[in-house]
Tab-separated table of C-alpha atoms in Angstrom:
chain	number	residue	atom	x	y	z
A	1	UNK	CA	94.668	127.125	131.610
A	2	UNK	CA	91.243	128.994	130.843
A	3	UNK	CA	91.491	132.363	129.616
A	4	UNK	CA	89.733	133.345	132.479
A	5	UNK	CA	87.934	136.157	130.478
A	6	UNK	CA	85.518	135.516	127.643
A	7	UNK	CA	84.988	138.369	124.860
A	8	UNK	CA	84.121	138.376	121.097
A	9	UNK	CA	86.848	137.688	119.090
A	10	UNK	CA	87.310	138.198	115.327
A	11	UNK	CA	87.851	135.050	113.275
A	12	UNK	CA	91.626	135.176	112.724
A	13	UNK	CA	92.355	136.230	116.026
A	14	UNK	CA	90.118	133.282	117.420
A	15	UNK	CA	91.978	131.009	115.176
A	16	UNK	CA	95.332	131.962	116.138
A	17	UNK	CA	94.531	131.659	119.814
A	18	UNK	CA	93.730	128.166	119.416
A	19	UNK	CA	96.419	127.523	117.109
A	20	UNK	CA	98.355	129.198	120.017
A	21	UNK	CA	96.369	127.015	122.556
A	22	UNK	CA	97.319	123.753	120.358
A	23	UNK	CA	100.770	124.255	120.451
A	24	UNK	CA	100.913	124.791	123.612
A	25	UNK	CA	99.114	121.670	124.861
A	26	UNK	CA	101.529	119.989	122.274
A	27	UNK	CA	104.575	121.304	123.847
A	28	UNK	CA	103.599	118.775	126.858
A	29	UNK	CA	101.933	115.655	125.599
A	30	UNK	CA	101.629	114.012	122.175
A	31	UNK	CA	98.646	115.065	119.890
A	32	UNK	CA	96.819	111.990	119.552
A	33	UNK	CA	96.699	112.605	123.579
A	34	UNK	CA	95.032	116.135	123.420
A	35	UNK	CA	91.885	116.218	122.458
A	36	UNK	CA	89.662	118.759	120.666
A	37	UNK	CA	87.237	119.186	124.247
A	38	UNK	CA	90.866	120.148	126.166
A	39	UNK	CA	91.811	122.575	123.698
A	40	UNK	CA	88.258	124.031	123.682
A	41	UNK	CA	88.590	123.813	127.505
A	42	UNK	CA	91.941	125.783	127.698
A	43	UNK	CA	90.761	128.252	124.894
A	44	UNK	CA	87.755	128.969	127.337
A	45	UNK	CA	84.832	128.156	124.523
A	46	UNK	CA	82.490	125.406	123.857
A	47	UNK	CA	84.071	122.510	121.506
A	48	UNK	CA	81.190	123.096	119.013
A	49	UNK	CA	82.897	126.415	118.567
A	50	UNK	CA	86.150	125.010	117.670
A	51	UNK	CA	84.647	123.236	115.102
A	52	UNK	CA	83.204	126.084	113.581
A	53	UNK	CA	86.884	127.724	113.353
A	54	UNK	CA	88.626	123.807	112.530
A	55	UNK	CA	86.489	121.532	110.441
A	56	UNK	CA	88.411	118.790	112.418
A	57	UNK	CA	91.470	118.047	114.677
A	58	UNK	CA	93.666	117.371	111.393
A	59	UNK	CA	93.021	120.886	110.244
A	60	UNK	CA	93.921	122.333	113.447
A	61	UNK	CA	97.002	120.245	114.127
A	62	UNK	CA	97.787	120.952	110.471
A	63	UNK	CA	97.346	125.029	111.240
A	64	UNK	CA	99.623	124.602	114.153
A	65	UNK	CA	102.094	122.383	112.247
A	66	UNK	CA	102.378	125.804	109.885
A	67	UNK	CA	102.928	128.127	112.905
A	68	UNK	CA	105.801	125.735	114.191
A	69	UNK	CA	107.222	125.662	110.768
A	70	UNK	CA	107.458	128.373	110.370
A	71	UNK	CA	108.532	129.825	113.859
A	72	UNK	CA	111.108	126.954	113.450
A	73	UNK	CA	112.623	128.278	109.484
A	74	UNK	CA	112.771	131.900	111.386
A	75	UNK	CA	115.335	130.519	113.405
A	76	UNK	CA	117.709	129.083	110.858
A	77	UNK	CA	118.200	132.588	109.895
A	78	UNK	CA	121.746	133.692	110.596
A	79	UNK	CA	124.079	136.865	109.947
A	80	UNK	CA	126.759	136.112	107.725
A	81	UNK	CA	129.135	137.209	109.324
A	82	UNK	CA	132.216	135.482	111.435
A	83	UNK	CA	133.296	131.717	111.308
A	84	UNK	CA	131.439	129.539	110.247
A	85	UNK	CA	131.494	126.931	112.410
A	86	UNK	CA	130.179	129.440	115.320
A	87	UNK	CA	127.401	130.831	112.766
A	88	UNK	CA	126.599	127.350	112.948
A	89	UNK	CA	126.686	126.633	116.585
A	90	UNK	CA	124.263	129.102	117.020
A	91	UNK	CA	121.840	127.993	114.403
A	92	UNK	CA	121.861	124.613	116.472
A	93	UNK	CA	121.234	126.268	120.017
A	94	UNK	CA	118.300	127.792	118.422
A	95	UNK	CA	117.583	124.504	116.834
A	96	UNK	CA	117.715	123.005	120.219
A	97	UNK	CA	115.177	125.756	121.758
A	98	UNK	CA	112.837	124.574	119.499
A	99	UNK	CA	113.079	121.035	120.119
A	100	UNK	CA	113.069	121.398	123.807
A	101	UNK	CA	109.927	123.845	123.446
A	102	UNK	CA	108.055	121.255	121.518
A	103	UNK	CA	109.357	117.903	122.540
A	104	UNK	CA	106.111	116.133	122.333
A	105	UNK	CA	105.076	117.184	119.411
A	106	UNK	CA	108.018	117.343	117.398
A	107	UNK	CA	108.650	113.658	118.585
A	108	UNK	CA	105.180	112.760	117.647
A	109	UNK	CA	105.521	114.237	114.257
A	110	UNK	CA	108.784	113.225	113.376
A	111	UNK	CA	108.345	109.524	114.452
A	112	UNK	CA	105.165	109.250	112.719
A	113	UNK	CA	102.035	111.054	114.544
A	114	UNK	CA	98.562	110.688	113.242
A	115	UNK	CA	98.689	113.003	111.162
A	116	UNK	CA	101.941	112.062	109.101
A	117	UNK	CA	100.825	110.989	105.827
A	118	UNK	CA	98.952	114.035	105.346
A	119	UNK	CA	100.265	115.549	102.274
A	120	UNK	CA	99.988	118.612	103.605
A	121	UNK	CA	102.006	117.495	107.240
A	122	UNK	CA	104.309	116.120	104.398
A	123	UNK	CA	104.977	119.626	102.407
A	124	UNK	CA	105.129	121.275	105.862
A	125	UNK	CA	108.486	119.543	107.053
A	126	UNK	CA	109.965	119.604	103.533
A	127	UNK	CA	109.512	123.028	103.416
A	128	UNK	CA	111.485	123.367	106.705
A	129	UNK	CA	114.143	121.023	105.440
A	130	UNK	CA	114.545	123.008	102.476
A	131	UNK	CA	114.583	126.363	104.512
A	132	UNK	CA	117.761	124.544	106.490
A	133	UNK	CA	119.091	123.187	103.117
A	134	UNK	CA	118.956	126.579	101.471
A	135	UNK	CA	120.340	128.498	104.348
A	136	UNK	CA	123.315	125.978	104.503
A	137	UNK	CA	124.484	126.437	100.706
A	138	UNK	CA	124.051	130.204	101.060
A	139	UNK	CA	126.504	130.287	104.300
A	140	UNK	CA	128.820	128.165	102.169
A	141	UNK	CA	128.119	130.949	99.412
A	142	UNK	CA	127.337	128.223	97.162
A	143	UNK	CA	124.913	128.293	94.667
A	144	UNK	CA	125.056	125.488	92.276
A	145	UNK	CA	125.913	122.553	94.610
A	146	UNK	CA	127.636	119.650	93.414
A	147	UNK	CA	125.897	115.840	93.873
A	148	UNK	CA	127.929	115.079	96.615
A	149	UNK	CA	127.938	118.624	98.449
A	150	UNK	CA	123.700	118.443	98.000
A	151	UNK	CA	124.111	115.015	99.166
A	152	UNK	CA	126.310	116.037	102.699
A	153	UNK	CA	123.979	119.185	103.686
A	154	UNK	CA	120.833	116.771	103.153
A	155	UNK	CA	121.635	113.933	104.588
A	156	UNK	CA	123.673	116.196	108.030
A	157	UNK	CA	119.789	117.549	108.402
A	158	UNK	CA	118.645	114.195	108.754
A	159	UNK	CA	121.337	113.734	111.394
A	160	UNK	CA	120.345	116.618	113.037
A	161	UNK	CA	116.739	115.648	113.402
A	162	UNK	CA	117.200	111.951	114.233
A	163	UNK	CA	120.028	113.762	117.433
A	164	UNK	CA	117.762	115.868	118.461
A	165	UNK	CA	114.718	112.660	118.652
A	166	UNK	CA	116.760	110.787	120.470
A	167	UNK	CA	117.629	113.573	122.664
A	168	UNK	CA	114.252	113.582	124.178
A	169	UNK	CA	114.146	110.165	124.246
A	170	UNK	CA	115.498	110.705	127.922
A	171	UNK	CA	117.488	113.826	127.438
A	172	UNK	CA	120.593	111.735	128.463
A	173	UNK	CA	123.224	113.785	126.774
A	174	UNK	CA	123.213	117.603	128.009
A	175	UNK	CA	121.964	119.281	124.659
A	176	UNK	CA	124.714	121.877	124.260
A	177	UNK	CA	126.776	118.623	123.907
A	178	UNK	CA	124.957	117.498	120.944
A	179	UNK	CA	124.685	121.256	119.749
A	180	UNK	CA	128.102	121.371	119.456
A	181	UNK	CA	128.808	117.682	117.986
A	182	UNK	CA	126.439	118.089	115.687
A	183	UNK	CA	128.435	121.063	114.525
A	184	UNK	CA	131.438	118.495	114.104
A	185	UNK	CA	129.662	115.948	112.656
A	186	UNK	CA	128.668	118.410	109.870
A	187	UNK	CA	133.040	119.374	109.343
A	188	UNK	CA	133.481	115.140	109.514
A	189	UNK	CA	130.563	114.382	106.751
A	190	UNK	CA	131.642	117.447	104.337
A	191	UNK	CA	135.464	115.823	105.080
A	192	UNK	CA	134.447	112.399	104.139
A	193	UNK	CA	132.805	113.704	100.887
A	194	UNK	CA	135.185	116.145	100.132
A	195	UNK	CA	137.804	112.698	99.779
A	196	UNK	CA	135.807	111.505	97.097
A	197	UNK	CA	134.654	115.321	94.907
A	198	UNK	CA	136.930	117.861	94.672
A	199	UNK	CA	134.312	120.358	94.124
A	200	UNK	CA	133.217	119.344	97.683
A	201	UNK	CA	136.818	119.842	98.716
A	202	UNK	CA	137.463	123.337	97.552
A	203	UNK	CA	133.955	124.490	99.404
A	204	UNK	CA	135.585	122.637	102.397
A	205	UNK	CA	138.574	124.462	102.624
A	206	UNK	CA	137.184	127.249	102.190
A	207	UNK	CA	135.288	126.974	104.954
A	208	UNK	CA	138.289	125.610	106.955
A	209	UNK	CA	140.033	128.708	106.314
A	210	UNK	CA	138.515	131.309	108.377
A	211	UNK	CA	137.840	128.888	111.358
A	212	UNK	CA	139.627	129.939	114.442
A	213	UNK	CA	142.365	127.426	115.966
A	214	UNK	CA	139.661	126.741	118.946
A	215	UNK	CA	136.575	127.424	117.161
A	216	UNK	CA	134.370	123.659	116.619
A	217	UNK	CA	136.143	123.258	113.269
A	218	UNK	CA	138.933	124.067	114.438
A	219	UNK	CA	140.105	121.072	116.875
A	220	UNK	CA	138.223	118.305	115.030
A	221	UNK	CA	140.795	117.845	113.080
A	222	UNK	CA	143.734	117.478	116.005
A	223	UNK	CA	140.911	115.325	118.323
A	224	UNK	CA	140.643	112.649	115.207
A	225	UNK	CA	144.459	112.986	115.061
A	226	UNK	CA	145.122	112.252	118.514
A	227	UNK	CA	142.532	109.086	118.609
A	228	UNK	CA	144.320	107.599	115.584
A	229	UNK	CA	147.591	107.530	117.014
B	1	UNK	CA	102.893	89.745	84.163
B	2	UNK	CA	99.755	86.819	84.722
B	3	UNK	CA	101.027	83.378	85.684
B	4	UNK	CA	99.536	81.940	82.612
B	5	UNK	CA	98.418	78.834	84.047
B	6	UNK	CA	95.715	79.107	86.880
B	7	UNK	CA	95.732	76.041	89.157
B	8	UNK	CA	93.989	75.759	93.232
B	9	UNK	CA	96.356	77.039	95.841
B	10	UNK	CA	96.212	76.872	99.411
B	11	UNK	CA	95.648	79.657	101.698
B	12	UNK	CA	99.141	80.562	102.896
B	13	UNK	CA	100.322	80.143	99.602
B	14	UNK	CA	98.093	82.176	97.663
B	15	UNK	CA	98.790	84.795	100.030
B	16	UNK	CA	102.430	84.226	99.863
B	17	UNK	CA	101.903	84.517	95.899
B	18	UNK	CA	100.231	87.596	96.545
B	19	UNK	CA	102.715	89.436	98.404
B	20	UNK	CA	105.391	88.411	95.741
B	21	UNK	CA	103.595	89.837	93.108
B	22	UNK	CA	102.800	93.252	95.514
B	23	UNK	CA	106.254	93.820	95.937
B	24	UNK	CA	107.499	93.286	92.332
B	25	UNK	CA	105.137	96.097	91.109
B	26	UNK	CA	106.179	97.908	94.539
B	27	UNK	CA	109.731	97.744	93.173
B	28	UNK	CA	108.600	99.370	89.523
B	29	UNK	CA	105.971	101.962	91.047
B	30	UNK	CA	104.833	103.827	94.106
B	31	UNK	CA	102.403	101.436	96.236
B	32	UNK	CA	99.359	104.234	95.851
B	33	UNK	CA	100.189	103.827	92.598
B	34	UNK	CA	99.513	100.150	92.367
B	35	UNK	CA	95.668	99.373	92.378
B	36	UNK	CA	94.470	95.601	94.270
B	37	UNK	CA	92.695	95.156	90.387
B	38	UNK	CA	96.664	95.239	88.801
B	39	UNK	CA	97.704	93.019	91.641
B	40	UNK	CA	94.540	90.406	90.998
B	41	UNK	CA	95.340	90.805	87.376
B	42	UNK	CA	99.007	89.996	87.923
B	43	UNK	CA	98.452	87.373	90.254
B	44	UNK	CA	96.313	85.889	87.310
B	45	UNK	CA	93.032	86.144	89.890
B	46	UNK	CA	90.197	87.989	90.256
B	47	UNK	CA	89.588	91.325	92.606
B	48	UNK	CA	87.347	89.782	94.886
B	49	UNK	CA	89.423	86.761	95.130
B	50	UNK	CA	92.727	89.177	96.187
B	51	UNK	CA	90.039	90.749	99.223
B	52	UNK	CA	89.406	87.129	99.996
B	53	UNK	CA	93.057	87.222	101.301
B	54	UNK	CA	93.380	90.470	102.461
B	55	UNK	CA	91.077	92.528	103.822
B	56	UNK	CA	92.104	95.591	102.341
B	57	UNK	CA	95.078	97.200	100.586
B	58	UNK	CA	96.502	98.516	103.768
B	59	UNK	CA	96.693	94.453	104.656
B	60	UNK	CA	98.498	93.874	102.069
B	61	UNK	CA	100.780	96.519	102.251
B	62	UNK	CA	101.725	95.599	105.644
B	63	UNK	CA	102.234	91.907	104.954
B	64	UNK	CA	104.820	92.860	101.583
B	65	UNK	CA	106.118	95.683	103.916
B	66	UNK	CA	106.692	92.735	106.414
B	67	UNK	CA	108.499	90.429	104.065
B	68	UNK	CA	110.430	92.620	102.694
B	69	UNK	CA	111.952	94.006	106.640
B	70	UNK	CA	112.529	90.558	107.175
B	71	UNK	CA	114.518	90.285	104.244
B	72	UNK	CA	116.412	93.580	104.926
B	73	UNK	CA	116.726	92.528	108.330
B	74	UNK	CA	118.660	89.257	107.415
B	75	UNK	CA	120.863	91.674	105.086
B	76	UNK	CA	122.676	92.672	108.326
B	77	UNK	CA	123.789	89.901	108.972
B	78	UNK	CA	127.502	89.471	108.572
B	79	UNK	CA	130.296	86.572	109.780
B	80	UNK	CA	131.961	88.524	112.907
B	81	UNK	CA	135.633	87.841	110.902
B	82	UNK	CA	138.235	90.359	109.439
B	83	UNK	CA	138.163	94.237	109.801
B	84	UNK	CA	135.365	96.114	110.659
B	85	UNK	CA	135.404	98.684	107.978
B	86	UNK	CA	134.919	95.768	105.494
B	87	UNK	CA	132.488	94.178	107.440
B	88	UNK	CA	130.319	96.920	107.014
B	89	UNK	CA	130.903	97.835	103.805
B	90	UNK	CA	129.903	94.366	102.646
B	91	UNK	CA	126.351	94.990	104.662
B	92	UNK	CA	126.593	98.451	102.729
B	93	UNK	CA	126.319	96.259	99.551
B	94	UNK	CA	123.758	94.210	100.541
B	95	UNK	CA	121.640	97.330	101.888
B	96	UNK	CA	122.205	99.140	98.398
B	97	UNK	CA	121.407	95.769	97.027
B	98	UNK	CA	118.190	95.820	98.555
B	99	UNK	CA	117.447	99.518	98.341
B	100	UNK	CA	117.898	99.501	94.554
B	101	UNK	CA	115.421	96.559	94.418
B	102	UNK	CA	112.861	97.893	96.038
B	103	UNK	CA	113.428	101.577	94.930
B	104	UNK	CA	109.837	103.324	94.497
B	105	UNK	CA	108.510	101.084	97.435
B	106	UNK	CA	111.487	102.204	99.792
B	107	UNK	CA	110.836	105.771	98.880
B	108	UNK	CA	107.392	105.855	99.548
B	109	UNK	CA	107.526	104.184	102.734
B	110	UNK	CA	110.562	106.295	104.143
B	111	UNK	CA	108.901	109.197	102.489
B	112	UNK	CA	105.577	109.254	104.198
B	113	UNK	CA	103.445	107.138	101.815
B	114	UNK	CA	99.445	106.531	103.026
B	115	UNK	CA	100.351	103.433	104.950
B	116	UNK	CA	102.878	105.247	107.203
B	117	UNK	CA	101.432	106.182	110.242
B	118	UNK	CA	99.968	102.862	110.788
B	119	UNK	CA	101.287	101.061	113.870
B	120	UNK	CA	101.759	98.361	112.201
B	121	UNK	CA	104.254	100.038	109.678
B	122	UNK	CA	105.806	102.342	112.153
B	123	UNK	CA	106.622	98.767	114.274
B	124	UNK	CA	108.112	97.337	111.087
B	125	UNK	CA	109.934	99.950	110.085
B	126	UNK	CA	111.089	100.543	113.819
B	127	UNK	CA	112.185	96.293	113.878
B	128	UNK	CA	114.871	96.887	111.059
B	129	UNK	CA	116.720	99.845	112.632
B	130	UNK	CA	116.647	97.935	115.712
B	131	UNK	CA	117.679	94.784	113.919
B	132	UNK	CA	120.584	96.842	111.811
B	133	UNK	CA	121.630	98.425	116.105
B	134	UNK	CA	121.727	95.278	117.590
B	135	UNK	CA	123.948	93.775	114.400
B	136	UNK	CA	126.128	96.756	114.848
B	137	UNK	CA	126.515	96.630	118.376
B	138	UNK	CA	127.392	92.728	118.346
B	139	UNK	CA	130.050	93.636	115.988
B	140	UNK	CA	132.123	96.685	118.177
B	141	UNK	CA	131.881	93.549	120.773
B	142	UNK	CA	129.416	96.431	123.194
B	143	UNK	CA	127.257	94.734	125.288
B	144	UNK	CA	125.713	97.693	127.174
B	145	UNK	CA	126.450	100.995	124.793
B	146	UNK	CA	127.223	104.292	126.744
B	147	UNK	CA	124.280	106.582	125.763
B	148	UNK	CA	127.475	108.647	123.159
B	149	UNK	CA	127.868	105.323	121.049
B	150	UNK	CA	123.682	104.189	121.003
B	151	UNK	CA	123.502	107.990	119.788
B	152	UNK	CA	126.557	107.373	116.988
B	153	UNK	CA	124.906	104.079	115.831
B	154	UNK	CA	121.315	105.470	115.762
B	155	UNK	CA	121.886	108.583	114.536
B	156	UNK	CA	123.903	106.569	111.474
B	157	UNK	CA	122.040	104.406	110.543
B	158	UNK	CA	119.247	107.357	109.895
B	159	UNK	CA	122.132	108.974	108.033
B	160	UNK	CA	122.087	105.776	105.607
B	161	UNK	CA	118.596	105.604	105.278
B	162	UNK	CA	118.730	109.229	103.852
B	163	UNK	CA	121.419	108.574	102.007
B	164	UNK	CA	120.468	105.828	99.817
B	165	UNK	CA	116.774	108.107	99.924
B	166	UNK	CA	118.789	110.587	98.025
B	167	UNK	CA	120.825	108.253	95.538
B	168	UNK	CA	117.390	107.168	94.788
B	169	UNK	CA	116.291	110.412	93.765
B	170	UNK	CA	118.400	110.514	90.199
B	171	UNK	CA	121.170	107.813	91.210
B	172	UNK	CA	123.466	110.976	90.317
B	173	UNK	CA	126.295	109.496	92.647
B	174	UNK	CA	127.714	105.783	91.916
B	175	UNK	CA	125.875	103.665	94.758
B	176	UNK	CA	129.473	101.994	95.373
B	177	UNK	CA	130.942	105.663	96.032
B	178	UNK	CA	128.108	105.851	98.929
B	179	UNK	CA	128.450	102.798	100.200
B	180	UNK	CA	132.353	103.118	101.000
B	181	UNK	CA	131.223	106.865	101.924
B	182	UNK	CA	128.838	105.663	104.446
B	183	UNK	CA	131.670	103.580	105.993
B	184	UNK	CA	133.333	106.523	106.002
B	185	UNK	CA	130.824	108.521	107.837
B	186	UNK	CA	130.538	105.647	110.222
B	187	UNK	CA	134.374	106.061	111.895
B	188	UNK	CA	134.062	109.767	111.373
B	189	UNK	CA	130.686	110.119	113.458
B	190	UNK	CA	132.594	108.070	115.460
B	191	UNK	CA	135.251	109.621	116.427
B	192	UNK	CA	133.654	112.737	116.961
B	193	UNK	CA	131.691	111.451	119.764
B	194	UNK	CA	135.079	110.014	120.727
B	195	UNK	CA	136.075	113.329	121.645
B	196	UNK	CA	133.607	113.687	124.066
B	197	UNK	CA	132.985	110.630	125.971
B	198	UNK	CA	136.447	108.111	127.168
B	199	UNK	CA	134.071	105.216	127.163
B	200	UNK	CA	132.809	105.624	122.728
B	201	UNK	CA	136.540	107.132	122.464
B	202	UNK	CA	137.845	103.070	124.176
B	203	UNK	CA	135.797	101.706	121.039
B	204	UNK	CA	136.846	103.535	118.704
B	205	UNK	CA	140.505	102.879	119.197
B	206	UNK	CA	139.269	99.378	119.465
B	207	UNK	CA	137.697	99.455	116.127
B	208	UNK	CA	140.879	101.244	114.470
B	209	UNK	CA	143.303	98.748	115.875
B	210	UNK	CA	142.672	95.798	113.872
B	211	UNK	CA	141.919	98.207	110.474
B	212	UNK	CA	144.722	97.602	107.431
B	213	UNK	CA	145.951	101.153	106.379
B	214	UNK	CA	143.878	100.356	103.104
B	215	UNK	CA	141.140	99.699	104.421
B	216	UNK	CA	137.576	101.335	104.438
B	217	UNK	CA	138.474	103.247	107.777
B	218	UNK	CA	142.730	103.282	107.448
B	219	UNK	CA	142.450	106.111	104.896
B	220	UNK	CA	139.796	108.138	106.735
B	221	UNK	CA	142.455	110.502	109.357
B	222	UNK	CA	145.335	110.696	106.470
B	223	UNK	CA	142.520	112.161	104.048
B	224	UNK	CA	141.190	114.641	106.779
B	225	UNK	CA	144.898	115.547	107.345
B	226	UNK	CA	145.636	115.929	103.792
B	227	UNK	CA	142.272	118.276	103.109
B	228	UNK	CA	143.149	120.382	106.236
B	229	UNK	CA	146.650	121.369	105.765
């Protein structure tokens, strides 16, 4: 995993191939397993050097914490166009990507890595869940959410991060399964709200309203049906 | 807030005193907002006497933090009589119940406060989702859960932890509203997975048989019919 070819580097670039490096070594074990000589092995310098670019691993793992975020808020981003229960659907396949790119270190992180605590790790997947939140009210082409509306998109991201952990916890369940439940489970939580607000209930029928007869709105309704009876 | 009279404990219950006291100013303000001098001076002892019985702050974070999972942990547990829906609904209480007491220290810990990423406090926090799964399993009568239903249950019982993380923040929704919603969420999480696994959907009709139409779960399809057509 050496670069195989050393040359001078520029700062930034030299930090962004060992951010790259990081992630990387992330993507396949936990990051209180990698240590700072293996990433300064796989970069192809000395580990004093890394130093000089990281004051310590924190900083580093912090740096590629940013890059993931980041990478991670990119894909959230969605055309408005079309159902959207598909739009959706797509958001979580991409969603998925991610996780399966990063398994280790997404685990690690979101179960409580060495570095969680860190105010800064703390900001970093805030800011992410507020990059899903806010992409979620504009599809919904709200912009003054009601309690219980704020309440549903929150607490479905939640959901969708605590699926996708204990996806990798043994990958049981094929993912475009989960994609595509997860997808439901959003209709069934915005359903059970909308029961109690009827705020909540006019955004959900709107959003009922252009979903195609098989599109994953579409049956949930009919496969809840059909178990009840 | 100091005990007025000062009189010679013994170990165990000095520290027992101790971790009382932590978790009543836990329950008022963030634990890194708390210093060990407010705790000595509400415990009606002096600073060095409080390190005499814990080593540190962390210790006696994780001993309160301990306490109070035990006490959640016996929250869960409910008589295995009458419908489920109000089964759970009465553990809702209880969790709200406890939740509310505890607010700020709840928050913090769920939140990422400076004692989480400690083993210790990841294996505590860890013990009362596993004690709220096993509960919940015992209940739906599942001995050995097809991966679908551990997935519904987990994935849940996350879904209530951010829940009552949110009422916390502003109490804008009436806890009793969330507590029946969560119930709620539980069938309808549910019976999505239902739909794609025979083995969760057997449960599920299980779980729906014995439900009165008025009950916590009864209302749940007529509701989803009502809001789609």
């Amino acid at each position: 995993m050496t670069t195989g070819v050393r040359r001078r580097m520029g700062v930034e670039e030299r930090r962004q191939q060992l951010i790259g490096v990081a992630l990387e070594l992330f993507s396949r074990r936990s990051p209180d397993e990698v240590s700072i000589d293996e990433i300064a092995s796989a970069a192809g310098i000395s580990r004093p050097l890394v130093y000089h670019y990281f004051p310590g691993k924190l900083s580093l793992y912090e740096a590629a914490l940013k890059r993931a975020s980041e990478d991670l808020a990119g894909r959230f981003v969605e055309p408005h166009e079309g159902p959207l229960g598909a739009r959706l659907l797509r958001v979580m396949r991409r969603f998925f990507d991610f996780v399966d790119e990063h398994g280790p270190g997404f685990a690690a992180l979101m179960r409580g890595g060495p570095a969680v605590g860190s105010s800064t790790t703390n900001a970093l997947i805030d800011s992410v869940r507020q990059a899903a939140y806010v992409q979620i009210l504009s599809h919904l082409d709200v912009a003054e959410p009601p309690a219980r509306l704020e309440l549903v998109v929150r607490s479905w991201i939640s959901l969708a991060e605590s699926t996708a952990l204990l996806w990798l916890d043994g990958r049981g369940i094929p993912r475009a399964e989960l994609e595509s439940q997860l997808v439901h489970d959003f209709g069934a939580l915005a359903a059970v709200s909308a029961a109690y607000d009827e705020e909540t209930a006019a955004v959900v029928r709107r959003m009922l309203r252009d979903e195609p007869a098989d599109g994953p709105f579409g049956d949930l309704v009919a496969r809840l049906i059909a178990l009840a009876s």
